[in-house]
């Protein structure tokens, strides 16, 4: 029973990273239980239940190779969110359920009632699996979409080869505005884009990262050391699977970018990132870091648009008086974010993979001191957590 309860909790955490605050304690309990498995005479570790497991149990694994699954499960966002595509998605789901719910004559050799019960159960299981795939794609899209938008705005407002459309450069210099590194406009553009690209890859593959983290913590990490890392006491343990997965993500980002600015050091299993659990905790908060920024940039359009109703009387005139135009305000916010959320204020001069996230969080912690903070609050911003 405990194995089942713990498995449900671990599976729930992957889709709800902001919930279940005691997840770390659960992993440590499993880590110690696995370490003492022989003495306890029981195994509390159970593989996380997957769609593949469920489909394999009912003999319907071949559905995953059906091209109609793509139509049935991919999220409808942006230009794809049309009535026609929604109907295609519904039809594809129905066709798949009707076809793969059927059982062979041998499997349904009992009476009609038994056969119908088997078909209903298969249909329920297959639908649950397809809905789960749909949920995972939607979750990954929600986590990665803000990063894609930031990359689009980086190219739109601050293209390489010239300063931004509003006459703004994202060049940074050591000691200016808190920057710890010096980059030209073009170099900073590349540095920001490669960081966003890497973060997008980690969000796309976040479920694979979760699997690596749990194996590293509970299996490989049994031989941990309890040490003072300078950030409190932590369990220091190696994380070979997580490290290999992250190295693969960096290599993919490097290939897409055609080059790399900064260093590729991944702190993992050391005093900066003592174990895989600390690692995944840092990377699951990326959407919470960038989503509020994207929300404000998009919400500003309605705030400045005279054809739309003001959320509060006089807000539009206040914004125009203080920040001039919509494009000026957007360029100001984005320029500051692209400069000082990636200014090397993290560890190792901020150039290492982990330090880039630290630099971004440093920017978040100082947002309330920015000249444009009023615009954030008027757009409904309440915080990053």
GROMACS .gro file of C-alpha atoms in nm:
model
  385
    1UNK     CA    1   0.000   0.000   0.000
    2UNK     CA    2   0.278   0.245   0.090
    3UNK     CA    3   0.445   0.183  -0.246
    4UNK     CA    4   0.122   0.276  -0.427
    5UNK     CA    5   0.067   0.589  -0.216
    6UNK     CA    6   0.424   0.709  -0.268
    7UNK     CA    7   0.403   0.641  -0.642
    8UNK     CA    8   0.085   0.850  -0.672
    9UNK     CA    9   0.252   1.135  -0.485
   10UNK     CA   10   0.562   1.127  -0.709
   11UNK     CA   11   0.349   1.118  -1.023
   12UNK     CA   12   0.130   1.406  -0.898
   13UNK     CA   13   0.436   1.622  -0.829
   14UNK     CA   14   0.556   1.604  -1.190
   15UNK     CA   15   0.241   1.774  -1.322
   16UNK     CA   16   0.209   2.006  -1.021
   17UNK     CA   17   0.561   2.126  -0.936
   18UNK     CA   18   0.432   2.416  -0.723
   19UNK     CA   19   0.226   2.181  -0.503
   20UNK     CA   20   0.319   1.910  -0.253
   21UNK     CA   21   0.584   2.105  -0.064
   22UNK     CA   22   0.691   1.793   0.128
   23UNK     CA   23   0.801   1.612  -0.189
   24UNK     CA   24   1.166   1.655  -0.092
   25UNK     CA   25   1.104   1.480   0.238
   26UNK     CA   26   0.929   1.196   0.054
   27UNK     CA   27   1.229   1.147  -0.175
   28UNK     CA   28   1.465   1.145   0.123
   29UNK     CA   29   1.249   0.887   0.301
   30UNK     CA   30   1.262   0.667  -0.011
   31UNK     CA   31   1.635   0.730  -0.041
   32UNK     CA   32   1.696   0.609   0.315
   33UNK     CA   33   1.446   0.324   0.280
   34UNK     CA   34   1.625   0.201  -0.030
   35UNK     CA   35   1.954   0.227   0.155
   36UNK     CA   36   1.815   0.008   0.433
   37UNK     CA   37   1.607  -0.220   0.212
   38UNK     CA   38   1.761  -0.541   0.347
   39UNK     CA   39   1.705  -0.441   0.709
   40UNK     CA   40   1.348  -0.323   0.647
   41UNK     CA   41   1.265  -0.634   0.442
   42UNK     CA   42   1.045  -0.427   0.210
   43UNK     CA   43   1.080  -0.213  -0.101
   44UNK     CA   44   0.898   0.122  -0.100
   45UNK     CA   45   1.015   0.219  -0.448
   46UNK     CA   46   0.770   0.158  -0.731
   47UNK     CA   47   0.821   0.276  -1.091
   48UNK     CA   48   0.596   0.568  -1.181
   49UNK     CA   49   0.293   0.446  -1.374
   50UNK     CA   50   0.302   0.557  -1.738
   51UNK     CA   51   0.069   0.557  -2.037
   52UNK     CA   52   0.285   0.286  -2.192
   53UNK     CA   53   0.235   0.061  -1.888
   54UNK     CA   54  -0.142   0.099  -1.898
   55UNK     CA   55  -0.170   0.038  -2.271
   56UNK     CA   56   0.065  -0.260  -2.254
   57UNK     CA   57  -0.151  -0.419  -1.983
   58UNK     CA   58  -0.458  -0.419  -2.209
   59UNK     CA   59  -0.270  -0.506  -2.527
   60UNK     CA   60  -0.329  -0.169  -2.696
   61UNK     CA   61   0.027  -0.036  -2.713
   62UNK     CA   62   0.012  -0.020  -3.094
   63UNK     CA   63  -0.225   0.278  -3.069
   64UNK     CA   64   0.076   0.501  -3.004
   65UNK     CA   65   0.196   0.437  -3.361
   66UNK     CA   66  -0.135   0.551  -3.508
   67UNK     CA   67  -0.092   0.892  -3.680
   68UNK     CA   68  -0.438   0.997  -3.561
   69UNK     CA   69  -0.305   1.019  -3.206
   70UNK     CA   70  -0.120   1.338  -3.300
   71UNK     CA   71  -0.446   1.503  -3.407
   72UNK     CA   72  -0.625   1.378  -3.096
   73UNK     CA   73  -0.375   1.496  -2.835
   74UNK     CA   74  -0.179   1.800  -2.958
   75UNK     CA   75  -0.291   2.122  -2.784
   76UNK     CA   76  -0.478   2.377  -2.992
   77UNK     CA   77  -0.302   2.707  -2.932
   78UNK     CA   78  -0.273   3.029  -3.129
   79UNK     CA   79  -0.369   2.997  -3.495
   80UNK     CA   80  -0.450   2.628  -3.451
   81UNK     CA   81  -0.735   2.701  -3.206
   82UNK     CA   82  -1.008   2.704  -3.470
   83UNK     CA   83  -1.350   2.541  -3.465
   84UNK     CA   84  -1.244   2.315  -3.752
   85UNK     CA   85  -0.935   2.188  -3.568
   86UNK     CA   86  -1.131   2.136  -3.248
   87UNK     CA   87  -1.380   1.920  -3.436
   88UNK     CA   88  -1.095   1.724  -3.599
   89UNK     CA   89  -0.952   1.661  -3.253
   90UNK     CA   90  -1.287   1.536  -3.121
   91UNK     CA   91  -1.339   1.313  -3.427
   92UNK     CA   92  -0.989   1.166  -3.405
   93UNK     CA   93  -1.038   1.084  -3.037
   94UNK     CA   94  -1.373   0.915  -3.107
   95UNK     CA   95  -1.235   0.712  -3.400
   96UNK     CA   96  -0.941   0.590  -3.191
   97UNK     CA   97  -1.163   0.489  -2.901
   98UNK     CA   98  -1.411   0.309  -3.126
   99UNK     CA   99  -1.140   0.116  -3.308
  100UNK     CA  100  -0.903   0.021  -3.027
  101UNK     CA  101  -1.170  -0.055  -2.767
  102UNK     CA  102  -1.276  -0.363  -2.961
  103UNK     CA  103  -1.149  -0.703  -2.849
  104UNK     CA  104  -1.071  -1.014  -3.047
  105UNK     CA  105  -1.312  -1.307  -3.055
  106UNK     CA  106  -1.075  -1.506  -2.836
  107UNK     CA  107  -1.042  -1.232  -2.576
  108UNK     CA  108  -1.417  -1.179  -2.564
  109UNK     CA  109  -1.518  -1.543  -2.583
  110UNK     CA  110  -1.751  -1.516  -2.282
  111UNK     CA  111  -2.114  -1.409  -2.289
  112UNK     CA  112  -2.226  -1.075  -2.434
  113UNK     CA  113  -2.232  -0.907  -2.093
  114UNK     CA  114  -1.870  -1.004  -2.022
  115UNK     CA  115  -1.759  -0.891  -2.366
  116UNK     CA  116  -1.933  -0.555  -2.326
  117UNK     CA  117  -1.772  -0.507  -1.985
  118UNK     CA  118  -1.427  -0.571  -2.134
  119UNK     CA  119  -1.492  -0.321  -2.415
  120UNK     CA  120  -1.610  -0.055  -2.169
  121UNK     CA  121  -1.302  -0.108  -1.951
  122UNK     CA  122  -1.067  -0.093  -2.251
  123UNK     CA  123  -1.237   0.222  -2.378
  124UNK     CA  124  -1.205   0.388  -2.038
  125UNK     CA  125  -0.837   0.297  -2.007
  126UNK     CA  126  -0.751   0.410  -2.361
  127UNK     CA  127  -0.937   0.739  -2.317
  128UNK     CA  128  -0.760   0.800  -1.987
  129UNK     CA  129  -0.425   0.737  -2.156
  130UNK     CA  130  -0.499   0.967  -2.450
  131UNK     CA  131  -0.619   1.239  -2.213
  132UNK     CA  132  -0.298   1.199  -2.014
  133UNK     CA  133  -0.089   1.245  -2.328
  134UNK     CA  134  -0.298   1.553  -2.409
  135UNK     CA  135  -0.235   1.688  -2.058
  136UNK     CA  136   0.141   1.633  -2.087
  137UNK     CA  137   0.160   1.816  -2.421
  138UNK     CA  138  -0.050   2.101  -2.284
  139UNK     CA  139   0.165   2.124  -1.972
  140UNK     CA  140   0.486   2.130  -2.177
  141UNK     CA  141   0.338   2.393  -2.408
  142UNK     CA  142   0.235   2.615  -2.115
  143UNK     CA  143   0.585   2.591  -1.969
  144UNK     CA  144   0.765   2.652  -2.299
  145UNK     CA  145   0.539   2.906  -2.467
  146UNK     CA  146   0.656   3.210  -2.262
  147UNK     CA  147   1.017   3.129  -2.354
  148UNK     CA  148   0.931   3.115  -2.724
  149UNK     CA  149   0.761   3.454  -2.697
  150UNK     CA  150   1.065   3.605  -2.528
  151UNK     CA  151   1.288   3.474  -2.807
  152UNK     CA  152   1.051   3.628  -3.062
  153UNK     CA  153   1.063   3.967  -2.887
  154UNK     CA  154   1.442   3.946  -2.857
  155UNK     CA  155   1.466   3.924  -3.237
  156UNK     CA  156   1.193   4.182  -3.291
  157UNK     CA  157   1.312   4.456  -3.055
  158UNK     CA  158   1.686   4.387  -3.034
  159UNK     CA  159   1.798   4.219  -3.358
  160UNK     CA  160   2.162   4.131  -3.407
  161UNK     CA  161   2.363   4.368  -3.623
  162UNK     CA  162   2.185   4.681  -3.501
  163UNK     CA  163   2.028   4.828  -3.191
  164UNK     CA  164   1.662   4.770  -3.122
  165UNK     CA  165   1.376   4.920  -3.316
  166UNK     CA  166   1.320   5.175  -3.041
  167UNK     CA  167   1.686   5.275  -3.042
  168UNK     CA  168   1.769   5.050  -2.747
  169UNK     CA  169   2.081   4.840  -2.712
  170UNK     CA  170   2.122   4.544  -2.477
  171UNK     CA  171   2.499   4.588  -2.448
  172UNK     CA  172   2.624   4.537  -2.090
  173UNK     CA  173   2.944   4.641  -1.916
  174UNK     CA  174   3.102   4.508  -1.597
  175UNK     CA  175   3.012   4.723  -1.297
  176UNK     CA  176   2.731   4.908  -1.475
  177UNK     CA  177   2.382   4.842  -1.343
  178UNK     CA  178   2.505   4.542  -1.143
  179UNK     CA  179   2.652   4.358  -1.442
  180UNK     CA  180   2.941   4.122  -1.374
  181UNK     CA  181   3.030   4.054  -1.739
  182UNK     CA  182   3.080   4.264  -2.052
  183UNK     CA  183   2.900   4.181  -2.377
  184UNK     CA  184   2.841   4.377  -2.695
  185UNK     CA  185   2.485   4.408  -2.822
  186UNK     CA  186   2.526   4.112  -3.059
  187UNK     CA  187   2.705   3.894  -2.803
  188UNK     CA  188   2.437   3.962  -2.542
  189UNK     CA  189   2.169   3.876  -2.796
  190UNK     CA  190   2.333   3.538  -2.853
  191UNK     CA  191   2.390   3.484  -2.481
  192UNK     CA  192   2.024   3.553  -2.395
  193UNK     CA  193   1.889   3.346  -2.684
  194UNK     CA  194   2.102   3.042  -2.602
  195UNK     CA  195   1.992   3.062  -2.238
  196UNK     CA  196   1.624   3.082  -2.336
  197UNK     CA  197   1.672   2.801  -2.589
  198UNK     CA  198   1.829   2.578  -2.324
  199UNK     CA  199   1.551   2.655  -2.078
  200UNK     CA  200   1.294   2.573  -2.346
  201UNK     CA  201   1.455   2.233  -2.405
  202UNK     CA  202   1.452   2.155  -2.032
  203UNK     CA  203   1.080   2.240  -2.015
  204UNK     CA  204   1.005   2.028  -2.322
  205UNK     CA  205   1.185   1.731  -2.165
  206UNK     CA  206   1.090   1.803  -1.805
  207UNK     CA  207   0.926   1.462  -1.748
  208UNK     CA  208   1.244   1.285  -1.861
  209UNK     CA  209   1.439   1.503  -1.619
  210UNK     CA  210   1.205   1.399  -1.337
  211UNK     CA  211   1.274   1.033  -1.410
  212UNK     CA  212   1.650   1.091  -1.408
  213UNK     CA  213   1.631   1.291  -1.085
  214UNK     CA  214   1.440   1.024  -0.895
  215UNK     CA  215   1.675   0.748  -1.009
  216UNK     CA  216   1.977   0.957  -0.914
  217UNK     CA  217   1.837   1.046  -0.572
  218UNK     CA  218   1.684   0.716  -0.467
  219UNK     CA  219   1.911   0.463  -0.638
  220UNK     CA  220   2.246   0.623  -0.720
  221UNK     CA  221   2.226   0.876  -0.436
  222UNK     CA  222   2.207   0.620  -0.156
  223UNK     CA  223   2.571   0.690  -0.068
  224UNK     CA  224   2.519   1.057   0.006
  225UNK     CA  225   2.718   1.275   0.246
  226UNK     CA  226   2.550   1.522   0.479
  227UNK     CA  227   2.747   1.845   0.443
  228UNK     CA  228   2.723   2.219   0.501
  229UNK     CA  229   2.722   2.367   0.150
  230UNK     CA  230   2.719   2.729   0.263
  231UNK     CA  231   2.346   2.735   0.187
  232UNK     CA  232   2.258   2.513   0.482
  233UNK     CA  233   2.302   2.140   0.529
  234UNK     CA  234   2.225   1.921   0.228
  235UNK     CA  235   2.263   1.563   0.113
  236UNK     CA  236   2.557   1.575  -0.127
  237UNK     CA  237   2.538   1.300  -0.388
  238UNK     CA  238   2.630   1.239  -0.750
  239UNK     CA  239   2.367   1.261  -1.025
  240UNK     CA  240   2.506   1.088  -1.336
  241UNK     CA  241   2.172   1.043  -1.517
  242UNK     CA  242   2.058   1.400  -1.459
  243UNK     CA  243   2.400   1.532  -1.556
  244UNK     CA  244   2.400   1.329  -1.878
  245UNK     CA  245   2.048   1.449  -1.965
  246UNK     CA  246   2.147   1.812  -1.905
  247UNK     CA  247   2.463   1.772  -2.114
  248UNK     CA  248   2.246   1.639  -2.397
  249UNK     CA  249   2.017   1.943  -2.367
  250UNK     CA  250   2.316   2.180  -2.380
  251UNK     CA  251   2.453   2.002  -2.686
  252UNK     CA  252   2.114   2.039  -2.860
  253UNK     CA  253   2.096   2.410  -2.774
  254UNK     CA  254   2.455   2.459  -2.895
  255UNK     CA  255   2.375   2.292  -3.225
  256UNK     CA  256   2.065   2.507  -3.276
  257UNK     CA  257   2.259   2.824  -3.197
  258UNK     CA  258   2.562   2.735  -3.409
  259UNK     CA  259   2.794   2.853  -3.133
  260UNK     CA  260   2.809   2.923  -2.761
  261UNK     CA  261   2.877   3.224  -2.539
  262UNK     CA  262   3.001   3.163  -2.185
  263UNK     CA  263   3.087   2.829  -2.029
  264UNK     CA  264   2.899   2.499  -2.024
  265UNK     CA  265   2.975   2.398  -1.665
  266UNK     CA  266   2.678   2.226  -1.499
  267UNK     CA  267   2.693   2.240  -1.121
  268UNK     CA  268   2.555   1.910  -0.998
  269UNK     CA  269   2.667   1.703  -0.702
  270UNK     CA  270   2.881   1.988  -0.562
  271UNK     CA  271   2.831   2.262  -0.305
  272UNK     CA  272   2.643   2.486  -0.550
  273UNK     CA  273   2.387   2.220  -0.652
  274UNK     CA  274   2.441   1.937  -0.402
  275UNK     CA  275   2.202   1.682  -0.552
  276UNK     CA  276   1.953   1.618  -0.830
  277UNK     CA  277   1.659   1.726  -0.613
  278UNK     CA  278   1.800   2.079  -0.582
  279UNK     CA  279   1.861   2.077  -0.958
  280UNK     CA  280   1.502   1.993  -1.055
  281UNK     CA  281   1.370   2.244  -0.801
  282UNK     CA  282   1.559   2.520  -0.984
  283UNK     CA  283   1.445   2.425  -1.334
  284UNK     CA  284   1.077   2.366  -1.258
  285UNK     CA  285   1.043   2.730  -1.149
  286UNK     CA  286   1.151   2.871  -1.488
  287UNK     CA  287   0.787   2.915  -1.606
  288UNK     CA  288   0.708   3.105  -1.286
  289UNK     CA  289   1.001   3.335  -1.359
  290UNK     CA  290   0.922   3.425  -1.720
  291UNK     CA  291   0.542   3.391  -1.738
  292UNK     CA  292   0.469   3.711  -1.535
  293UNK     CA  293   0.702   3.912  -1.761
  294UNK     CA  294   0.530   3.779  -2.073
  295UNK     CA  295   0.187   3.846  -1.922
  296UNK     CA  296   0.272   4.211  -1.854
  297UNK     CA  297   0.419   4.269  -2.202
  298UNK     CA  298   0.100   4.130  -2.359
  299UNK     CA  299  -0.138   4.302  -2.116
  300UNK     CA  300   0.013   4.643  -2.186
  301UNK     CA  301  -0.142   4.646  -2.534
  302UNK     CA  302  -0.493   4.652  -2.388
  303UNK     CA  303  -0.390   4.913  -2.134
  304UNK     CA  304  -0.278   5.153  -2.409
  305UNK     CA  305  -0.555   5.069  -2.659
  306UNK     CA  306  -0.816   5.350  -2.657
  307UNK     CA  307  -1.083   5.117  -2.800
  308UNK     CA  308  -1.070   4.891  -2.493
  309UNK     CA  309  -1.221   4.959  -2.153
  310UNK     CA  310  -0.978   5.069  -1.883
  311UNK     CA  311  -0.948   4.836  -1.582
  312UNK     CA  312  -0.927   5.148  -1.362
  313UNK     CA  313  -1.031   5.505  -1.456
  314UNK     CA  314  -0.735   5.720  -1.559
  315UNK     CA  315  -0.487   5.432  -1.588
  316UNK     CA  316  -0.429   5.485  -1.960
  317UNK     CA  317  -0.344   5.854  -1.920
  318UNK     CA  318  -0.117   5.773  -1.626
  319UNK     CA  319   0.080   5.519  -1.831
  320UNK     CA  320   0.107   5.754  -2.130
  321UNK     CA  321   0.224   6.041  -1.912
  322UNK     CA  322   0.484   5.831  -1.733
  323UNK     CA  323   0.605   5.596  -2.007
  324UNK     CA  324   0.511   5.775  -2.334
  325UNK     CA  325   0.409   5.500  -2.578
  326UNK     CA  326   0.335   5.128  -2.565
  327UNK     CA  327   0.643   5.044  -2.773
  328UNK     CA  328   0.871   5.261  -2.557
  329UNK     CA  329   0.751   5.090  -2.239
  330UNK     CA  330   0.777   4.742  -2.387
  331UNK     CA  331   1.127   4.812  -2.516
  332UNK     CA  332   1.232   4.950  -2.176
  333UNK     CA  333   1.107   4.644  -1.985
  334UNK     CA  334   1.246   4.392  -2.233
  335UNK     CA  335   1.582   4.569  -2.260
  336UNK     CA  336   1.624   4.566  -1.883
  337UNK     CA  337   1.520   4.202  -1.862
  338UNK     CA  338   1.749   4.089  -2.147
  339UNK     CA  339   2.039   4.285  -1.998
  340UNK     CA  340   2.016   4.238  -1.623
  341UNK     CA  341   1.842   3.901  -1.595
  342UNK     CA  342   2.145   3.775  -1.791
  343UNK     CA  343   2.420   4.000  -1.657
  344UNK     CA  344   2.646   3.744  -1.491
  345UNK     CA  345   2.540   3.823  -1.135
  346UNK     CA  346   2.505   3.452  -1.059
  347UNK     CA  347   2.782   3.214  -0.949
  348UNK     CA  348   3.099   3.172  -1.158
  349UNK     CA  349   3.041   3.513  -1.311
  350UNK     CA  350   2.695   3.395  -1.414
  351UNK     CA  351   2.836   3.231  -1.726
  352UNK     CA  352   2.786   2.874  -1.608
  353UNK     CA  353   2.458   2.698  -1.680
  354UNK     CA  354   2.333   2.721  -1.322
  355UNK     CA  355   2.453   3.080  -1.278
  356UNK     CA  356   2.226   3.201  -1.559
  357UNK     CA  357   1.921   3.103  -1.357
  358UNK     CA  358   2.066   3.269  -1.048
  359UNK     CA  359   2.117   3.592  -1.243
  360UNK     CA  360   1.755   3.583  -1.357
  361UNK     CA  361   1.628   3.536  -1.002
  362UNK     CA  362   1.847   3.826  -0.889
  363UNK     CA  363   1.665   4.043  -1.144
  364UNK     CA  364   1.330   3.921  -1.013
  365UNK     CA  365   1.423   4.013  -0.656
  366UNK     CA  366   1.500   4.371  -0.764
  367UNK     CA  367   1.190   4.425  -0.979
  368UNK     CA  368   1.016   4.638  -0.716
  369UNK     CA  369   1.297   4.895  -0.750
  370UNK     CA  370   1.256   4.939  -1.126
  371UNK     CA  371   1.110   5.257  -1.276
  372UNK     CA  372   0.852   5.052  -1.465
  373UNK     CA  373   0.730   4.855  -1.163
  374UNK     CA  374   0.409   5.062  -1.161
  375UNK     CA  375   0.323   4.921  -1.504
  376UNK     CA  376   0.365   4.567  -1.366
  377UNK     CA  377   0.130   4.626  -1.076
  378UNK     CA  378  -0.132   4.795  -1.298
  379UNK     CA  379  -0.126   4.485  -1.521
  380UNK     CA  380  -0.211   4.262  -1.225
  381UNK     CA  381   0.138   4.148  -1.124
  382UNK     CA  382   0.150   4.025  -0.763
  383UNK     CA  383   0.475   3.826  -0.754
  384UNK     CA  384   0.678   3.548  -0.910
  385UNK     CA  385   0.591   3.275  -0.661
   0.00000   0.00000   0.00000
